[in-house]
Short mmCIF file of C-alpha atoms in Angstrom, two decimals:
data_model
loop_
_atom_site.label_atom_id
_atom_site.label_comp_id
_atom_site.label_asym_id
_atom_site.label_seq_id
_atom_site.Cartn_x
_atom_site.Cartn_y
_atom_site.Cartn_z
CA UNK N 1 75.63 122.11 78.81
CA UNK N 2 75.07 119.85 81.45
CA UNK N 3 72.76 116.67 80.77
CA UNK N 4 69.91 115.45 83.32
CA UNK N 5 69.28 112.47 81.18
CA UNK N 6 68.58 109.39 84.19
CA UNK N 7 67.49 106.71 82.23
CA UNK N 8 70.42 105.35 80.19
CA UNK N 9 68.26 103.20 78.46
CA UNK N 10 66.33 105.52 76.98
CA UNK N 11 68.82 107.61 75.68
CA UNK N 12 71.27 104.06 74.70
CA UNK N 13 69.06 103.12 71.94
CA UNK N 14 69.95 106.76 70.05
CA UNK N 15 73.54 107.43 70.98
CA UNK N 16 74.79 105.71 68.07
CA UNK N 17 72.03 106.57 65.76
CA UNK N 18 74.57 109.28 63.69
CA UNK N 19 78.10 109.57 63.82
CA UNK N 20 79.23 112.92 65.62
CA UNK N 21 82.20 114.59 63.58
CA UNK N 22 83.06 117.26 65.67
CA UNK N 23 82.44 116.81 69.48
CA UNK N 24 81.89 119.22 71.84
CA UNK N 25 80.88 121.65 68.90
CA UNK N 26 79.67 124.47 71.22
CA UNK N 27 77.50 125.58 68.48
CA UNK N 28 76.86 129.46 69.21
CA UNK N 29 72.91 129.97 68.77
CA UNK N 30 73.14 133.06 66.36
CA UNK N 31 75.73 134.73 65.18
CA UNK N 32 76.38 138.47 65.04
CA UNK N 33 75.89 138.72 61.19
CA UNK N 34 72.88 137.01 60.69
CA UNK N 35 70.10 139.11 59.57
CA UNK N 36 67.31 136.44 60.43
CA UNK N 37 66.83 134.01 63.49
CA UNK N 38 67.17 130.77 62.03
CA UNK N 39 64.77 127.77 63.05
CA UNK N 40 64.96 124.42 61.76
CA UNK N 41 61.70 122.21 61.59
CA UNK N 42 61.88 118.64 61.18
CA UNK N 43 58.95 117.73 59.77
CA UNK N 44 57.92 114.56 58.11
CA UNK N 45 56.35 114.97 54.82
CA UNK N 46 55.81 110.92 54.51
CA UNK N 47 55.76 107.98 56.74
CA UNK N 48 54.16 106.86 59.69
CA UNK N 49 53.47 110.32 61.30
CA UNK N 50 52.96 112.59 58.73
CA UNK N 51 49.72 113.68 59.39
CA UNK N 52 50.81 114.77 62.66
CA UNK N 53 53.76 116.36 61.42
CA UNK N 54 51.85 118.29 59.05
CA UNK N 55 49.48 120.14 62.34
CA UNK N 56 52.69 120.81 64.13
CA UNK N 57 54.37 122.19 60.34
CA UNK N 58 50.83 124.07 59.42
CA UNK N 59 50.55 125.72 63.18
CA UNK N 60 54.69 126.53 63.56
CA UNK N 61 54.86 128.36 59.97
CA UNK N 62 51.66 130.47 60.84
CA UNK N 63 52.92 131.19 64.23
CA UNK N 64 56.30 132.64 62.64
CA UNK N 65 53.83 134.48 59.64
CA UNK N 66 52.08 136.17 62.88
CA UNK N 67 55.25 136.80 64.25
CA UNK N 68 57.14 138.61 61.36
CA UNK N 69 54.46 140.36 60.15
CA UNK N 70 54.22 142.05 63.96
CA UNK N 71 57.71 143.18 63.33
CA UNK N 72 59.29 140.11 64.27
CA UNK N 73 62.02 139.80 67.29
CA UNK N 74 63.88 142.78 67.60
CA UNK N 75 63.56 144.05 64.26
CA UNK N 76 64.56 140.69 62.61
CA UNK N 77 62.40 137.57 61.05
CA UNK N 78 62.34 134.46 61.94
CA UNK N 79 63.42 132.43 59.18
CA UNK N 80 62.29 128.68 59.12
CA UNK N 81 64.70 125.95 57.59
CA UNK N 82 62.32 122.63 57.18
CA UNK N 83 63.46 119.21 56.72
CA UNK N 84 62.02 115.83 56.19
CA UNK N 85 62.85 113.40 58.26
CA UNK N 86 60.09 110.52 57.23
CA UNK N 87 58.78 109.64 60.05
CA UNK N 88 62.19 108.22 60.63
CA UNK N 89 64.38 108.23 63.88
CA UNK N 90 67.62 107.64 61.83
CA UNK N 91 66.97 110.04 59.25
CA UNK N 92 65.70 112.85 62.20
CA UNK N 93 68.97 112.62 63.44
CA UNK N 94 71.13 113.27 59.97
CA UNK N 95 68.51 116.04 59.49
CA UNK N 96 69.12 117.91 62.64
CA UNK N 97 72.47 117.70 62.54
CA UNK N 98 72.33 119.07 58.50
CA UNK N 99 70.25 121.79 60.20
CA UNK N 100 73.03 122.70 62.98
CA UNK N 101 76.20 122.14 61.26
CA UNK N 102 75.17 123.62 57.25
CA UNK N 103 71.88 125.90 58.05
CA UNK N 104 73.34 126.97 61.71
CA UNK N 105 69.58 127.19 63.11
CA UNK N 106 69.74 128.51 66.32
CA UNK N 107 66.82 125.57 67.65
CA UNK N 108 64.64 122.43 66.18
CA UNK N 109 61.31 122.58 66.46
CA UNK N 110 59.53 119.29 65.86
CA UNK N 111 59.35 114.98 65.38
CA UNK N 112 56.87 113.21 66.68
CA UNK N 113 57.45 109.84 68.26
CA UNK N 114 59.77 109.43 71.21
CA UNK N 115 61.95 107.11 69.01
CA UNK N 116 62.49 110.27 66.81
CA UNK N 117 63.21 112.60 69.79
CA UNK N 118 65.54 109.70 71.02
CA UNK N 119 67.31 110.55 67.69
CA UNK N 120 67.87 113.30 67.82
CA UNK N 121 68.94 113.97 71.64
CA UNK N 122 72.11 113.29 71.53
CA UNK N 123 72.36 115.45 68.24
CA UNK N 124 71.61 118.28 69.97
CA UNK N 125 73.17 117.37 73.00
CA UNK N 126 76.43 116.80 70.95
CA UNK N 127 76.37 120.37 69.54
CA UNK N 128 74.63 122.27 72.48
CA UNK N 129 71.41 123.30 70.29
CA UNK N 130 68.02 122.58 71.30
CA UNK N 131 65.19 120.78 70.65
CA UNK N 132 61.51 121.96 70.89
CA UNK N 133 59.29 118.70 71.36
CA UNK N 134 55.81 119.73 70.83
CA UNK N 135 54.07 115.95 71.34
CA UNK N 136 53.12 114.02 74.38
CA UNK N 137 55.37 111.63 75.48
CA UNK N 138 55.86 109.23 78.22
CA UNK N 139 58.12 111.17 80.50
CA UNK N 140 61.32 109.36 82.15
CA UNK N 141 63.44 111.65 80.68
CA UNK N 142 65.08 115.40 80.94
CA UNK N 143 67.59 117.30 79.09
CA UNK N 144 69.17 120.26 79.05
CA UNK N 145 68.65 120.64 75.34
CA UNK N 146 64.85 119.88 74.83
CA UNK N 147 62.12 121.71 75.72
CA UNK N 148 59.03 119.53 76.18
CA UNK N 149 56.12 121.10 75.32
CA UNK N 150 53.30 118.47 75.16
CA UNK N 151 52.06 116.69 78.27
CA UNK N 152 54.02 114.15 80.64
CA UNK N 153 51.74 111.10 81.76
CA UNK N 154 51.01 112.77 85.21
CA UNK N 155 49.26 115.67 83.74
CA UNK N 156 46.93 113.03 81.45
CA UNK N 157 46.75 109.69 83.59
CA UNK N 158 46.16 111.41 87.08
CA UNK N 159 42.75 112.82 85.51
CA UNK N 160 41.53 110.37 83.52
CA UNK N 161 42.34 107.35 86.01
CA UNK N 162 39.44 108.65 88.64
CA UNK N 163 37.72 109.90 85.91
CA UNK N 164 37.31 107.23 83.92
CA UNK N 165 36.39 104.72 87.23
CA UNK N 166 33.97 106.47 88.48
CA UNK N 167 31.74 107.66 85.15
CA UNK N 168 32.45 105.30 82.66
CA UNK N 169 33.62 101.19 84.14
CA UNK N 170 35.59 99.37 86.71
CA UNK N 171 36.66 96.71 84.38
CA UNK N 172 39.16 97.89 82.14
CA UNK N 173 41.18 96.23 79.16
CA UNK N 174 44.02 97.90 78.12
CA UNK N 175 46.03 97.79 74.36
CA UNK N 176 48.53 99.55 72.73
CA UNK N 177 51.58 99.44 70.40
CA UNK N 178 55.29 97.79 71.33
CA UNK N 179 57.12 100.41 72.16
CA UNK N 180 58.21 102.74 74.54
CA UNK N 181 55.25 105.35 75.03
CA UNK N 182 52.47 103.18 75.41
CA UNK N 183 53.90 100.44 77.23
CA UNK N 184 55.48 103.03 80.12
CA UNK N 185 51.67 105.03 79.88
CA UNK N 186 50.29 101.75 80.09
CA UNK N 187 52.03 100.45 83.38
CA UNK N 188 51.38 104.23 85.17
CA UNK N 189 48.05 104.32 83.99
CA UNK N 190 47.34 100.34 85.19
CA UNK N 191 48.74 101.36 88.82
CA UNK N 192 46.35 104.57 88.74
CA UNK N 193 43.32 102.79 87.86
CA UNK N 194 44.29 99.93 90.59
CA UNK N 195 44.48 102.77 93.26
CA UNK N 196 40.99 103.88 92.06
CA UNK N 197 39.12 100.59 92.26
CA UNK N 198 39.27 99.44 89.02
CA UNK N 199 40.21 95.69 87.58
CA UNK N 200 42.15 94.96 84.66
CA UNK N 201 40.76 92.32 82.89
CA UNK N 202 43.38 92.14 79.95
CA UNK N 203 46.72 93.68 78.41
CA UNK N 204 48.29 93.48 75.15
CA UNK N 205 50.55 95.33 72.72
CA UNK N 206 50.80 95.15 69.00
CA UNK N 207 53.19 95.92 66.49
CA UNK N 208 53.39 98.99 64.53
CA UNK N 209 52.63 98.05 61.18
CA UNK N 210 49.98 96.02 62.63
CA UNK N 211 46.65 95.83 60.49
CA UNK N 212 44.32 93.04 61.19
CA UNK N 213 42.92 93.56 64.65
CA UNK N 214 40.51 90.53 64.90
CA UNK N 215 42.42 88.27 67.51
CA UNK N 216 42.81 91.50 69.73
CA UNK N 217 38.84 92.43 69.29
CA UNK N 218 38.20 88.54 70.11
CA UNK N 219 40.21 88.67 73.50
CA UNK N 220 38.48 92.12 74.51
CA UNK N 221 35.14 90.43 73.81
CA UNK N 222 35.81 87.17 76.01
CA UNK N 223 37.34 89.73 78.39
CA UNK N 224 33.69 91.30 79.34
CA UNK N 225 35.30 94.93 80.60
CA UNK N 226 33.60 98.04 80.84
CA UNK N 227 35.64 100.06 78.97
CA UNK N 228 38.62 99.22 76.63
CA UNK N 229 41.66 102.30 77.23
CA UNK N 230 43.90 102.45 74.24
CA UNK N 231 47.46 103.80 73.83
CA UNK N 232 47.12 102.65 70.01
CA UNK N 233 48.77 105.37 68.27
CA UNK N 234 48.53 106.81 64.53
CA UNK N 235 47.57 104.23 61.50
CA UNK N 236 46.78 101.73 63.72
CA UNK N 237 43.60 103.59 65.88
CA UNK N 238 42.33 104.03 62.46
CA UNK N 239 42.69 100.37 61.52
CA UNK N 240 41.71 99.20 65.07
CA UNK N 241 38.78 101.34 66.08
CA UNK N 242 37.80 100.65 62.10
CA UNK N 243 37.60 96.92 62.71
CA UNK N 244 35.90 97.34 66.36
CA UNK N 245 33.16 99.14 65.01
CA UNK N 246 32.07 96.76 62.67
CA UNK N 247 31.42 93.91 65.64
CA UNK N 248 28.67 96.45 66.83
CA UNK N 249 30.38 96.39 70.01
CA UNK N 250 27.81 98.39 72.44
CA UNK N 251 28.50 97.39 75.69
CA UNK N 252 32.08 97.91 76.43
CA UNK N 253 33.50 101.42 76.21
CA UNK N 254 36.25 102.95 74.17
CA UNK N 255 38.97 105.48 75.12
CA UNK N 256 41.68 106.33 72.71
CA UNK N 257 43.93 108.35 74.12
CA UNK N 258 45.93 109.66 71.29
CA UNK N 259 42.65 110.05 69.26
CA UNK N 260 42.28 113.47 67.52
CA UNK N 261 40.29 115.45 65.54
CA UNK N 262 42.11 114.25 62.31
CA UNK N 263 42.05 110.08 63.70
CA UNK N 264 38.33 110.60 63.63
CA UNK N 265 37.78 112.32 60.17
CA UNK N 266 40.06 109.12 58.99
CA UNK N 267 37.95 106.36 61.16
CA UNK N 268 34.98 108.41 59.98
CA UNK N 269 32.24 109.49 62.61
CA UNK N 270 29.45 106.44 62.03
CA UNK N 271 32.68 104.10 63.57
CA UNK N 272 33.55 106.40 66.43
CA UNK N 273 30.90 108.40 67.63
CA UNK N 274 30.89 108.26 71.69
CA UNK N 275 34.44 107.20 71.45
CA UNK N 276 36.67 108.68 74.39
CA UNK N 277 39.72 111.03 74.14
CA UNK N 278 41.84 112.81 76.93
CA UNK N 279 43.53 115.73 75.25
CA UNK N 280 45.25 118.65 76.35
CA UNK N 281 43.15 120.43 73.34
CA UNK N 282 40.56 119.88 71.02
CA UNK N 283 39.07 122.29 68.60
CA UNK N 284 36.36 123.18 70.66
CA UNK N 285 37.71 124.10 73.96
CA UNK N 286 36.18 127.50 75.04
CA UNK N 287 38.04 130.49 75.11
CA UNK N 288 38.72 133.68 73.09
CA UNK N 289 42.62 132.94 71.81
CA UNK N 290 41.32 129.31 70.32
CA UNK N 291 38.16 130.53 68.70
CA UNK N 292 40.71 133.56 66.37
CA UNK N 293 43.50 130.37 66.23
CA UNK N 294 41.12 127.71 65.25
CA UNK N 295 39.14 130.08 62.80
CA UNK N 296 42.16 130.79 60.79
CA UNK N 297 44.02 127.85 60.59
CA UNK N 298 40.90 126.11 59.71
CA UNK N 299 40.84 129.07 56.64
CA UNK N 300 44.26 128.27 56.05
CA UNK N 301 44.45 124.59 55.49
CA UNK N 302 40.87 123.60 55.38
CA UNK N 303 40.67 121.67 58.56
CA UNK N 304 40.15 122.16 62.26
CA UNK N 305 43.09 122.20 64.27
CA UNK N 306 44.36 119.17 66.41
CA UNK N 307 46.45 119.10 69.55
CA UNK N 308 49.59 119.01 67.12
CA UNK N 309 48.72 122.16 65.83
CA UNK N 310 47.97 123.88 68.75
CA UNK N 311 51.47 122.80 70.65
CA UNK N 312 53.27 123.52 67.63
CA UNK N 313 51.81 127.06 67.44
CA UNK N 314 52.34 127.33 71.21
CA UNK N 315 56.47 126.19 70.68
CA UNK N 316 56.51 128.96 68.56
CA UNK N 317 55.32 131.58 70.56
CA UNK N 318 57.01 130.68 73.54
CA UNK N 319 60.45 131.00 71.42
CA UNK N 320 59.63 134.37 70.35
CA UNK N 321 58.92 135.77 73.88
CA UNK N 322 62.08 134.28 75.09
CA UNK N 323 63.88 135.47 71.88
CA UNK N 324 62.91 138.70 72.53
CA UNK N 325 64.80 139.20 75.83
CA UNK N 326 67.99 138.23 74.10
CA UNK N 327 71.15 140.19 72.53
CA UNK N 328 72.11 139.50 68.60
CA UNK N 329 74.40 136.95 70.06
CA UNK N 330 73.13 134.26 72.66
CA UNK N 331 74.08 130.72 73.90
CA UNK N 332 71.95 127.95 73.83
CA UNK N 333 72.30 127.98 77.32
CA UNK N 334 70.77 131.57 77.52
CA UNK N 335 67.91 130.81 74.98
CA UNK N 336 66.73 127.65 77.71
CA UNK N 337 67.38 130.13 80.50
CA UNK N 338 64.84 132.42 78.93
CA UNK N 339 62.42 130.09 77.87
CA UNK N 340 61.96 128.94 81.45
CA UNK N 341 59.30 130.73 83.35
CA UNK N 342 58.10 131.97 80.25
CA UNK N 343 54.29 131.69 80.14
CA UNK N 344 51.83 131.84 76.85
CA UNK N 345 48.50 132.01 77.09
CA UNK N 346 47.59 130.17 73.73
CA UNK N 347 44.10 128.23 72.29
CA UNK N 348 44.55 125.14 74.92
CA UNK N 349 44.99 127.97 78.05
CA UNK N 350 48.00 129.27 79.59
CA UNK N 351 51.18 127.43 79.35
CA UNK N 352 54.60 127.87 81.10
CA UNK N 353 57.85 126.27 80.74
CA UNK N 354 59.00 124.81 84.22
CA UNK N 355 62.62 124.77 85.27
CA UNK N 356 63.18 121.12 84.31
CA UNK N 357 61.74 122.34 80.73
CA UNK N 358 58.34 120.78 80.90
CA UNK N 359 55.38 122.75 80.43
CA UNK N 360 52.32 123.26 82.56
CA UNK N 361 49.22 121.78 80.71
CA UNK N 362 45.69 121.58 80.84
CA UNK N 363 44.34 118.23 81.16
CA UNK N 364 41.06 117.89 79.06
CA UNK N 365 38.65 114.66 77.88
CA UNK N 366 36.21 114.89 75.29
CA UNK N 367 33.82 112.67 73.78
CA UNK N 368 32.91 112.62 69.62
CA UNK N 369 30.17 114.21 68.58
CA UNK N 370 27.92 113.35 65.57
CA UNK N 371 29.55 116.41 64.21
CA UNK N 372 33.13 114.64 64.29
CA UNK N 373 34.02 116.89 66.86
CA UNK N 374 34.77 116.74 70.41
CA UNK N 375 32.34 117.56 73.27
CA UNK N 376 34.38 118.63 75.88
CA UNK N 377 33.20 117.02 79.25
CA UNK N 378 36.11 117.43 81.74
CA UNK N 379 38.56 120.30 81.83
CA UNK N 380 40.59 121.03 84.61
CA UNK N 381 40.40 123.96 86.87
CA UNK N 382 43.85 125.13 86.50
CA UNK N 383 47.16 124.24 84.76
CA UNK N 384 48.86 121.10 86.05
CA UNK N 385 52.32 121.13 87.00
CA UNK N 386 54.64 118.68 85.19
CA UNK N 387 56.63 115.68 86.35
CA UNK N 388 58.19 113.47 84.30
CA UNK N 389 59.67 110.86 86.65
CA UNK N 390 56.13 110.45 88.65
CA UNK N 391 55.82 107.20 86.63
CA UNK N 392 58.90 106.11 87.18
CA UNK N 393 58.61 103.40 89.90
CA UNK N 394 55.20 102.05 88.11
CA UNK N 395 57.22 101.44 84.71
CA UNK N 396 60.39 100.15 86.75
CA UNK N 397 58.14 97.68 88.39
CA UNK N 398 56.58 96.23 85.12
CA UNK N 399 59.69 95.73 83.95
CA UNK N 400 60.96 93.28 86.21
#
């Protein structure tokens, strides 16, 4: 298939992250034979994303339970193939390409950092499969052979940019970690609070495997903002927002916006009660499908879902309805073509896959509760359309 990847430097870092041994593979999606419709799922059982991993694994596998036990797709199961890629871009890509070339899934559903779907682009690129990405990410990119289900920054930063001037501070430091995701949210999100009013007071980004936080805390207390927004991601909100809480900071704000429902049962409420989140999901958004979806998965695994789990039981059901229109033989090609336009109405509202294989979200930001929860205090009217180059000219202009 054709690729609509623009930004060679997003896809450079990846091309030679495995060694392609047969190019131009081709790779038929399922073959007449095959009694089950294979899926691979990479999903990482250790490392830095785990946790995450483990909503998108927990959702996918009860999706595909719900799914079989209806009768599955045209009289056949959908048989899941899981590997674990540890939270590692390198080892994604040797896993997806084990899945292709010795399991012959017919699609990937998983990773979680953008490093990781970096990975394992040109993987499926290389052997015309497909990728379902079910996390946020920071746009600038579009393939033929990846279906991005979580949110682009234009369907998050366009709502919480007004929002967040108007009800919670003009004065606004912003942090997150080196690398691609927060540092393009960052510069989209800087020019949307600008248009809005707002001042940036201070900017920084720390490493990954970053764990003492005091010289950032010190810089956002001599900075005097309003609010502090975050694009801290994993491990280190824990360890930050940890850290900030014991200053007995209560004058300056706090928005994380990759904070979940999992981050704060491992900060722990007492440190981030009143902290800010903008979400697609959280547990407690209102409607009929979420209150059956979050019931049972929380009977399942003994915790309330996050925004992981409810994109990765979303990918799933959005592959089954597209499935479903297809003969015992179908491209890759054919699979994308029916997965766009296809529309699932699933516990975060009604989503639809867009020609350039983004989805339509739901923008949402919540606020935790003493409960640990999230009270929900914006939600959008309707879905918002996604597009991923909007921040394109804002993260071209920072870098120069």
């Amino acid at each position: 298939m054709k690729k609509l990847t623009r930004r060679e430097f997003l896809k450079g870092s990846a091309a030679g992250t495995v060694a392609m041994a047969l190019s131009g593979f081709g790779l038929t999606a399922a073959a007449e034979s095959e009694e089950t419709i294979k899926v691979g799922l990479l999903a990482a059982s250790s490392g830095s994303t785990s946790v995450l991993d483990g909503y998108i694994a927990n959702a996918v596998m009860m999706a595909v339970d719900e799914i079989n036990e209806a009768g599955g797709i045209n009289g056949k199961e959908i048989e899941i193939f899981r590997e674990d890629y540890a939270s590692d871009p390198a080892t994604a890509a040797e896993k997806a390409e084990k899945l292709i070339v010795n399991d012959g899934v017919s699609c990937i559903v998983g990773v979680v950092l953008s490093s990781c779907r970096q990975a394992v682009l040109p993987v499926v690129e290389e052997y015309d499969n497909l990728l379902i990405y079910t996390t946020d990410y920071e746009g600038l990119e579009q393939s033929d052979n990846i279906i991005y289900v979580g949110c682009v920054p234009n369907q998050q930063i366009q709502t919480i940019a007004p929002y967040l001037t108007e009800n919670i501070g003009q004065k606004v430091y912003l942090i997150g970690n080196d690398y691609l995701y927060p540092r393009s949210t960052l510069a989209q999100m800087s020019a949307m609070l600008e248009e809005n009013g707002a001042e940036i007071v201070g900017e920084e980004y720390v490493a990954m495997d970053e764990t003492d936080y005091t010289s950032s805390i010190t810089k956002i207390i001599n900075a005097e903002p309003d609010v502090v927004f975050s694009v801290l991601v994993g491990d280190c909100i824990t360890a930050f927002q940890k850290q900030y809480a014991q200053y007995g900071i209560d004058n300056i704000e706090m928005f994380h916006l990759c904070l979940d429902e999992s981050g704060v049962e491992a900060i722990g409420v007492n440190s981030c009660e009143g902290v800010y989140s903008g979400q697609t999901y959280f547990a407690t958004v209102e409607n009929e499908v979420n209150e059956v979806f979050a019931a049972k998965y929380e009977e399942l695994y003994g915790t309330v879902p996050t925004v992981y789990a409810s994109n990765g039981y979303v990918a799933a059901n959005l592959l089954a309805q597209a499935l479903e229109g297809l003969s015992d033989e179908f491209t890759t090609e054919e699979l994308v073509a029916a997965l766009q336009g296809t529309t699932f109405d699933g516990p975060a509202g009604f989503v639809t896959v867009e020609e350039n294989n983004h989805c339509t979200v739901t923008p949402r930001i919540g606020v935790v509760n003493s409960e640990g929860l999230f009270d929900v205090i914006y939600e959008a009217e309707e879905p918002v359309s996604p597009d991923p180059y909007a921040g394109e000219a804002y993260y071209t202009e920072s870098e120069s």
